[in-house]
CSV table of C-alpha atoms and ligand atoms in Angstrom, one decimal:
chain,number,residue,atom,x,y,z
A,1,MET,CA,20.2,-6.1,10.9
A,2,ALA,CA,17.5,-8.4,9.6
A,3,ILE,CA,18.4,-11.5,7.6
A,4,VAL,CA,17.1,-11.2,4.0
A,5,GLY,CA,16.4,-14.5,2.5
A,6,LYS,CA,13.9,-16.9,0.9
A,7,ASP,CA,13.5,-19.4,3.7
A,8,ILE,CA,9.8,-20.0,4.3
A,9,GLY,CA,10.6,-22.4,7.2
A,10,LYS,CA,12.6,-19.7,9.0
A,11,ALA,CA,9.8,-17.2,8.4
A,12,LYS,CA,7.2,-19.6,9.8
A,13,GLU,CA,9.4,-20.3,12.9
A,14,ILE,CA,9.6,-16.6,13.7
A,15,LEU,CA,5.9,-16.0,13.1
A,16,ASP,CA,5.0,-19.1,15.2
A,17,ASN,CA,7.0,-17.4,18.0
A,18,SER,CA,4.9,-14.2,17.9
A,19,ASP,CA,7.7,-12.2,16.2
A,20,LEU,CA,7.5,-10.3,13.0
A,21,VAL,CA,8.6,-11.0,9.4
A,22,ALA,CA,8.5,-8.7,6.4
A,23,ILE,CA,6.7,-10.5,3.5
A,24,PRO,CA,6.5,-9.8,-0.2
A,25,THR,CA,3.2,-9.3,-1.9
A,26,GLU,CA,2.3,-8.3,-5.4
A,27,THR,CA,1.5,-4.7,-4.2
A,28,VAL,CA,4.1,-3.7,-1.6
A,29,TYR,CA,6.0,-5.5,1.2
A,30,GLY,CA,4.1,-6.1,4.4
A,31,LEU,CA,5.2,-6.1,8.0
A,32,ALA,CA,3.6,-9.4,9.2
A,33,GLY,CA,2.6,-10.9,12.5
A,34,ASN,CA,0.1,-13.5,13.8
A,35,ALA,CA,-3.2,-11.7,13.4
A,36,LEU,CA,-4.8,-13.7,16.2
A,37,ASP,CA,-2.1,-12.8,18.8
A,38,SER,CA,-2.4,-9.4,20.3
A,39,LYS,CA,1.2,-9.4,21.4
A,40,ALA,CA,2.4,-9.8,17.8
A,41,VAL,CA,-0.1,-7.2,16.6
A,42,ALA,CA,1.1,-4.7,19.2
A,43,ARG,CA,4.6,-5.2,18.1
A,44,ILE,CA,3.6,-4.3,14.5
A,45,PHE,CA,2.3,-0.9,15.7
A,46,GLU,CA,5.4,-0.4,17.7
A,47,VAL,CA,7.9,-1.3,14.9
A,48,LYS,CA,6.1,0.8,12.4
A,49,GLU,CA,5.4,3.7,14.9
A,50,ARG,CA,1.9,3.5,13.7
A,51,PRO,CA,-0.9,5.1,15.7
A,52,TYR,CA,-3.3,2.5,17.2
A,53,PHE,CA,-6.3,4.1,15.6
A,54,ASP,CA,-5.1,2.9,12.2
A,55,PRO,CA,-6.4,-0.6,11.6
A,56,LEU,CA,-4.5,-3.4,9.8
A,57,ILE,CA,-5.3,-5.6,6.9
A,58,VAL,CA,-5.4,-9.4,7.6
A,59,HIS,CA,-3.9,-11.7,4.9
A,60,PHE,CA,-5.2,-15.2,4.2
A,61,ALA,CA,-4.2,-18.0,1.9
A,62,GLY,CA,-7.7,-18.2,0.3
A,63,ILE,CA,-11.3,-17.2,0.7
A,64,SER,CA,-12.3,-20.5,2.4
A,65,LYS,CA,-10.0,-19.5,5.3
A,66,ILE,CA,-11.6,-16.1,5.7
A,67,LYS,CA,-15.2,-17.2,6.3
A,68,LYS,CA,-14.8,-18.3,9.9
A,69,TYR,CA,-13.5,-14.8,10.9
A,70,VAL,CA,-16.3,-12.7,9.3
A,71,LYS,CA,-20.0,-12.6,10.0
A,72,ARG,CA,-21.2,-12.1,6.4
A,73,PHE,CA,-19.8,-12.4,3.0
A,74,PRO,CA,-22.1,-10.4,0.7
A,75,ALA,CA,-22.9,-11.7,-2.8
A,76,LEU,CA,-21.0,-8.8,-4.4
A,77,ALA,CA,-17.9,-9.6,-2.2
A,78,GLU,CA,-18.1,-13.2,-3.5
A,79,ASP,CA,-18.1,-12.0,-7.1
A,80,LEU,CA,-15.2,-9.6,-6.4
A,81,ALA,CA,-13.2,-12.4,-4.6
A,82,LYS,CA,-13.7,-14.7,-7.6
A,83,LYS,CA,-12.4,-12.2,-10.0
A,84,PHE,CA,-9.6,-10.5,-8.0
A,85,TRP,CA,-8.3,-13.0,-5.4
A,86,PRO,CA,-5.5,-13.7,-5.1
A,87,GLY,CA,-4.8,-10.1,-6.0
A,88,PRO,CA,-4.6,-6.4,-5.0
A,89,LEU,CA,-8.1,-6.1,-3.5
A,90,THR,CA,-8.9,-5.6,0.2
A,91,MET,CA,-12.5,-6.0,1.4
A,92,ILE,CA,-13.9,-4.6,4.6
A,93,LEU,CA,-16.3,-7.0,6.2
A,94,GLU,CA,-18.0,-7.4,9.6
A,95,LYS,CA,-15.7,-9.3,11.9
A,96,LYS,CA,-16.2,-12.1,14.4
A,97,GLU,CA,-14.7,-12.2,17.9
A,98,ALA,CA,-11.6,-14.2,17.0
A,99,ILE,CA,-10.0,-11.1,15.3
A,100,PRO,CA,-8.5,-9.1,18.2
A,101,ASP,CA,-9.7,-5.5,18.6
A,102,LEU,CA,-6.2,-4.2,18.3
A,103,VAL,CA,-6.1,-5.4,14.7
A,104,THR,CA,-9.2,-3.4,13.8
A,105,SER,CA,-8.6,-0.4,16.1
A,106,GLY,CA,-11.9,-1.3,17.9
A,107,LEU,CA,-14.0,-1.2,14.7
A,108,ASN,CA,-16.5,-4.0,14.2
A,109,THR,CA,-15.2,-4.6,10.7
A,110,VAL,CA,-12.0,-6.2,9.5
A,111,ALA,CA,-10.0,-5.6,6.3
A,112,VAL,CA,-9.2,-8.9,4.5
A,113,ARG,CA,-7.1,-9.8,1.5
A,114,VAL,CA,-5.6,-12.8,-0.3
A,115,PRO,CA,-2.2,-11.7,-1.6
A,116,ASN,CA,-0.8,-12.9,-4.9
A,117,HIS,CA,2.8,-13.8,-4.4
A,118,PRO,CA,4.1,-17.4,-4.5
A,119,LEU,CA,6.4,-17.2,-1.4
A,120,THR,CA,3.7,-15.5,0.7
A,121,GLN,CA,1.1,-17.9,-0.5
A,122,LYS,CA,3.3,-20.9,0.6
A,123,LEU,CA,4.0,-19.2,3.9
A,124,LEU,CA,0.3,-18.5,4.6
A,125,LYS,CA,-0.6,-22.1,3.7
A,126,SER,CA,2.0,-23.4,6.2
A,127,LEU,CA,0.6,-21.3,9.1
A,128,ASP,CA,-2.3,-22.0,11.5
A,129,PHE,CA,-3.2,-18.3,11.6
A,130,PRO,CA,-3.7,-15.4,9.2
A,131,LEU,CA,-1.2,-12.5,9.0
A,132,ALA,CA,-1.9,-9.0,10.0
A,133,ALA,CA,0.3,-6.8,7.8
A,134,PRO,CA,0.5,-3.1,7.1
A,135,SER,CA,3.0,-1.9,4.5
A,136,ALA,CA,6.5,-2.4,5.9
A,137,ASN,CA,7.5,1.3,6.1
A,138,PRO,CA,7.7,3.7,9.0
A,139,PHE,CA,4.2,5.3,9.3
A,140,GLY,CA,3.7,8.0,6.7
A,141,TYR,CA,6.7,7.2,4.6
A,142,ILE,CA,6.8,5.6,1.1
A,143,SER,CA,5.8,2.0,0.9
A,144,PRO,CA,8.6,-0.6,0.2
A,145,THR,CA,8.6,-2.5,-3.1
A,146,GLU,CA,11.9,-4.3,-2.7
A,147,ALA,CA,13.4,-6.3,0.2
A,148,PHE,CA,16.2,-3.9,0.6
A,149,HIS,CA,13.8,-1.0,1.1
A,150,VAL,CA,12.5,-2.8,4.2
A,151,GLN,CA,16.0,-3.7,5.3
A,152,ALA,CA,17.1,0.0,5.1
A,153,GLN,CA,14.2,1.2,7.3
A,154,LEU,CA,13.1,-1.5,9.6
A,155,GLY,CA,16.1,-3.8,9.5
A,156,GLU,CA,17.2,-2.9,13.0
A,157,LYS,CA,13.8,-3.8,14.4
A,158,ILE,CA,12.9,-7.1,12.8
A,159,ASP,CA,14.7,-10.5,12.4
A,160,TYR,CA,13.8,-11.6,8.9
A,161,VAL,CA,12.8,-10.2,5.5
A,162,LEU,CA,11.4,-12.8,3.1
A,163,ASP,CA,12.8,-11.7,-0.2
A,164,GLY,CA,10.3,-12.1,-3.1
A,165,GLY,CA,12.0,-9.7,-5.5
A,166,ALA,CA,10.4,-6.4,-6.8
A,167,CYS,CA,6.7,-6.1,-6.2
A,168,GLN,CA,4.9,-6.5,-9.6
A,169,VAL,CA,2.0,-4.1,-9.0
A,170,GLY,CA,4.0,-1.7,-6.9
A,171,ILE,CA,1.1,0.2,-5.4
A,172,GLU,CA,-1.1,-0.8,-2.5
A,173,SER,CA,-4.3,-2.8,-2.8
A,174,THR,CA,-7.7,-1.2,-3.6
A,175,ILE,CA,-9.8,-1.2,-0.4
A,176,VAL,CA,-13.6,-1.6,-0.7
A,177,GLY,CA,-16.5,-1.9,1.7
A,178,PHE,CA,-20.1,-2.7,1.4
A,179,ASP,CA,-23.2,-0.8,2.4
A,180,GLU,CA,-26.3,-2.7,1.4
A,181,GLU,CA,-26.1,-2.8,-2.4
A,182,LYS,CA,-23.5,0.0,-2.6
A,183,LEU,CA,-19.8,-0.5,-3.0
A,184,LEU,CA,-17.7,1.9,-1.0
A,185,VAL,CA,-14.2,2.6,-2.3
A,186,TYR,CA,-11.8,3.6,0.6
A,187,ARG,CA,-8.6,3.6,-1.3
A,188,LEU,CA,-7.8,3.1,-5.0
A,189,GLY,CA,-4.9,0.8,-5.7
A,190,GLY,CA,-4.1,-2.2,-7.8
A,191,VAL,CA,-7.7,-2.8,-8.9
A,192,THR,CA,-9.0,0.1,-11.0
A,193,MET,CA,-12.3,1.9,-10.8
A,194,GLU,CA,-13.1,0.7,-14.4
A,195,GLU,CA,-12.6,-2.9,-13.2
A,196,LEU,CA,-14.9,-2.4,-10.3
A,197,ARG,CA,-17.6,-0.9,-12.6
A,198,HIS,CA,-17.9,-4.2,-14.4
A,199,PHE,CA,-19.6,-5.4,-11.2
A,200,THR,CA,-21.8,-2.5,-10.2
A,201,ASP,CA,-22.5,1.1,-11.0
A,202,ASN,CA,-23.5,1.8,-7.5
A,203,ILE,CA,-20.1,2.9,-6.2
A,204,GLU,CA,-19.2,5.6,-3.7
A,205,MET,CA,-15.7,7.0,-3.4
A,206,ILE,CA,-15.2,7.7,0.3
A,207,GLU,CA,-13.5,11.1,0.6
A,208,PRO,CA,-11.5,11.9,3.7
A,209,SER,CA,-13.4,15.0,4.7
A,210,GLY,CA,-16.8,14.8,6.2
A,211,HIS,CA,-16.9,11.0,6.6
A,212,LYS,CA,-17.4,9.4,9.9
A,213,TYR,CA,-14.5,7.0,9.5
A,214,VAL,CA,-11.4,7.9,7.6
A,215,ALA,CA,-8.7,5.3,6.8
A,216,PRO,CA,-5.4,6.8,7.6
A,217,GLY,CA,-4.2,5.7,4.2
A,218,MET,CA,-6.5,8.5,3.2
A,219,LEU,CA,-4.8,11.1,5.3
A,220,GLY,CA,-3.9,14.2,3.4
A,221,SER,CA,-0.2,13.7,3.8
A,222,HIS,CA,1.0,10.1,3.5
A,223,TYR,CA,3.3,8.0,1.4
A,224,SER,CA,5.7,11.0,1.5
A,225,PRO,CA,9.4,11.3,1.0
A,226,THR,CA,11.4,13.5,3.3
A,227,THR,CA,12.4,15.8,0.4
A,228,PRO,CA,9.7,18.3,-0.4
A,229,ILE,CA,7.7,17.4,-3.5
A,230,VAL,CA,5.6,19.6,-5.7
A,231,LEU,CA,3.1,18.4,-8.2
A,232,GLY,CA,2.4,20.4,-11.4
A,233,ASP,CA,3.5,21.4,-14.8
A,234,ILE,CA,7.2,20.5,-14.8
A,235,PRO,CA,8.7,23.2,-17.2
A,236,ARG,CA,6.7,25.8,-15.3
A,237,LEU,CA,7.8,24.5,-11.9
A,238,PHE,CA,11.4,24.5,-13.2
A,239,GLU,CA,11.2,28.2,-13.8
A,240,GLU,CA,9.6,28.9,-10.5
A,241,TYR,CA,12.3,27.0,-8.5
A,242,GLN,CA,15.3,28.0,-10.6
A,243,GLY,CA,18.6,27.8,-8.7
A,244,LYS,CA,17.4,25.0,-6.5
A,245,ASN,CA,18.9,21.5,-6.4
A,246,ILE,CA,16.1,19.8,-8.2
A,247,GLY,CA,15.0,16.2,-9.1
A,248,VAL,CA,12.2,15.4,-11.6
A,249,LEU,CA,9.7,12.6,-11.7
A,250,SER,CA,7.9,12.5,-15.0
A,251,PHE,CA,5.5,10.1,-16.5
A,252,GLU,CA,6.9,9.3,-20.0
A,253,LYS,CA,8.9,12.4,-21.1
A,254,ARG,CA,12.4,13.5,-20.5
A,255,TYR,CA,12.1,17.3,-20.1
A,256,PHE,CA,15.7,18.4,-19.7
A,257,HIS,CA,18.8,17.0,-21.4
A,258,ASP,CA,21.3,18.4,-18.9
A,259,LEU,CA,19.6,17.8,-15.6
A,260,ALA,CA,21.2,15.0,-13.5
A,261,HIS,CA,18.3,13.7,-11.5
A,262,GLN,CA,15.4,12.7,-13.6
A,263,PHE,CA,13.2,9.6,-13.3
A,264,ILE,CA,10.8,8.6,-16.0
A,265,LEU,CA,8.1,6.2,-14.7
A,266,SER,CA,7.4,4.6,-18.1
A,267,GLU,CA,9.0,5.7,-21.4
A,268,SER,CA,6.3,3.9,-23.3
A,269,GLY,CA,3.5,5.6,-21.3
A,270,ASP,CA,2.4,2.3,-19.7
A,271,LEU,CA,0.4,2.9,-16.5
A,272,PRO,CA,1.1,-0.5,-14.9
A,273,GLU,CA,4.8,0.0,-15.5
A,274,ALA,CA,4.6,3.5,-14.0
A,275,ALA,CA,2.8,2.1,-10.9
A,276,ALA,CA,5.5,-0.6,-10.5
A,277,ASN,CA,8.2,2.1,-10.6
A,278,LEU,CA,6.6,4.8,-8.6
A,279,PHE,CA,7.7,4.2,-5.0
A,280,SER,CA,11.2,3.0,-6.0
A,281,ALA,CA,11.7,6.2,-8.0
A,282,LEU,CA,10.5,8.4,-5.1
A,283,ARG,CA,12.9,6.6,-2.8
A,284,LYS,CA,15.8,7.1,-5.2
A,285,LEU,CA,15.1,10.7,-5.5
A,286,ASP,CA,14.6,11.1,-1.8
A,287,ALA,CA,18.0,9.5,-1.2
A,288,LEU,CA,19.7,12.3,-3.2
A,289,LYS,CA,18.9,14.9,-0.5
A,290,LEU,CA,17.7,17.4,-3.1
A,291,ASP,CA,16.0,20.7,-2.2
A,292,LEU,CA,12.9,19.7,-4.1
A,293,ILE,CA,11.3,16.9,-6.2
A,294,MET,CA,9.1,18.1,-9.0
A,295,ALA,CA,6.5,15.6,-10.2
A,296,GLU,CA,3.7,15.6,-12.7
A,297,LYS,CA,0.4,13.8,-12.8
A,298,VAL,CA,-0.1,10.8,-15.0
A,299,PRO,CA,-3.3,10.2,-17.1
A,300,ASP,CA,-6.2,10.0,-14.7
A,301,HIS,CA,-7.6,6.6,-15.7
A,302,GLY,CA,-6.9,3.0,-14.9
A,303,LEU,CA,-4.0,2.6,-12.5
A,304,GLY,CA,-3.3,6.3,-13.2
A,305,ARG,CA,-5.9,7.3,-10.7
A,306,ALA,CA,-4.1,5.4,-7.9
A,307,ILE,CA,-0.8,6.8,-9.0
A,308,ASN,CA,-2.1,10.4,-8.9
A,309,ASP,CA,-3.7,9.8,-5.5
A,310,ARG,CA,-0.3,8.7,-4.1
A,311,LEU,CA,1.5,11.6,-5.7
A,312,LYS,CA,-1.1,14.1,-4.3
A,313,ARG,CA,-0.6,12.7,-0.8
A,314,ALA,CA,3.2,12.7,-1.2
A,315,ALA,CA,3.0,16.3,-2.2
A,316,ALA,CA,0.5,17.3,0.6
A,317,LYS,CA,3.1,18.5,3.1
A,318,THR,CA,3.5,22.2,3.3
A,319,ILE,CA,6.8,23.1,1.6
A,320,ASN,CA,9.2,25.7,2.4
A,321,VAL,CA,12.0,25.7,-0.1
B,1,TXA,O1,-1.5,-3.7,-0.6
B,1,TXA,C1,-1.7,-3.6,0.6
B,1,TXA,O2,-2.9,-3.4,1.0
B,1,TXA,C2,-0.6,-3.7,1.6
B,1,TXA,C3,0.0,-5.1,1.6
B,1,TXA,C4,1.0,-5.3,2.6
B,1,TXA,O3,-1.1,-6.0,1.7
B,1,TXA,N1,-1.0,-3.3,2.9
B,1,TXA,C5,-1.3,-2.0,3.2
B,1,TXA,O4,-1.6,-1.8,4.5
B,1,TXA,O5,-1.2,-1.1,2.4
B,1,TXA,P1,-1.6,-0.4,5.3
B,1,TXA,O6,-1.8,-0.7,6.7
B,1,TXA,O7,-0.5,0.4,4.9
B,1,TXA,O8,-3.0,0.2,4.8
B,1,TXA,C6,-4.2,-0.4,5.1
B,1,TXA,C7,-5.3,0.6,5.1
B,1,TXA,C8,-5.1,1.7,6.2
B,1,TXA,O9,-5.3,2.9,5.6
B,1,TXA,C9,-6.3,1.4,7.1
B,1,TXA,O10,-6.8,2.5,7.7
B,1,TXA,C10,-7.3,0.7,6.2
B,1,TXA,O11,-6.5,-0.1,5.4
B,1,TXA,N2,-8.2,-0.2,7.0
B,1,TXA,C11,-7.8,-1.3,7.6
B,1,TXA,N3,-8.9,-1.9,8.3
B,1,TXA,C12,-9.9,-1.1,8.0
B,1,TXA,C13,-11.3,-1.1,8.4
B,1,TXA,N4,-11.8,-2.0,9.2
B,1,TXA,N5,-12.1,-0.1,8.0
B,1,TXA,C14,-11.6,0.9,7.1
B,1,TXA,N6,-10.3,1.0,6.8
B,1,TXA,C15,-9.5,0.0,7.2
B,2,MG,MG1,0.8,1.9,4.4
């Protein structure tokens, strides 16, 4: 099993040696390796069982370190960086040679981000290279928001999990790209649409269907528990699936007094709190080996849009209950 600890020196030693370390970020835990070393990058794909056509995000200590790896840094990207970095925003920019093709799945763009977590910031500052890191979960499963989530799933395959506690945002970064003056949104996450609109009205949401490039984070079914999950009106679903062993994931309401397995994302109806609890609650429900998880959408604004996106994808598998 991996060692779980807070030793940055140990993490650095492993990474310097082309091996992998799970790192905390404010969004979710990442499975990190030297982004400039194809051997370390290949190992990330292998450990995560991730298809090679799904490119990785590269993490840097700060914007000044990014510039030598990208061809251009558009003015809008500068503005966004000033506002949101370090933080839950990933930007897709034209890459230079030094970033291996394996990181970007052969694309001529690279996804870059400056994460906001004190341990990972210190670690990045101590390294001579940036860190390629996808979320530290097996491909397609729920992203980890605690060190023990990583240990439970990837502990056999890696040596060290840097324990930075529970992730404060709890949902992945928002991914944006640039097309002339237009801002392309590939994935909604910790930065909301409303926050992006302060910078420009010229925003296009990239929908999976019909687009020439689809980020696998945008795949219909992703972020999903093993237990089937249905999304809808909970009291109605409850009638439909009577007699089944059921768990409930609600936004702020407790629907049943006598049902054992219910998780409320935020009793005060707070969307950031709901986002921070989402993946952890899904994992807990999944561990109960129920027949079915019933979930409801949250209000579709602010972080709620990203939460609803993850819930939809989690529920996208065909179910047979
Ligand atoms: O919050 C996060 O972003 C976390 C933490 C660890 O930083 N990382 C994360 O990585 O969620 P991952 O690999 O699970 O999701 C990254 C997404 C994938 O859907 C990938 O397809 C997309 O980023 N991506 C990466 N490079 C891209 C590129 N050049 N063009 C378009 N999409 C890209
Ligand atoms: Mg992921």
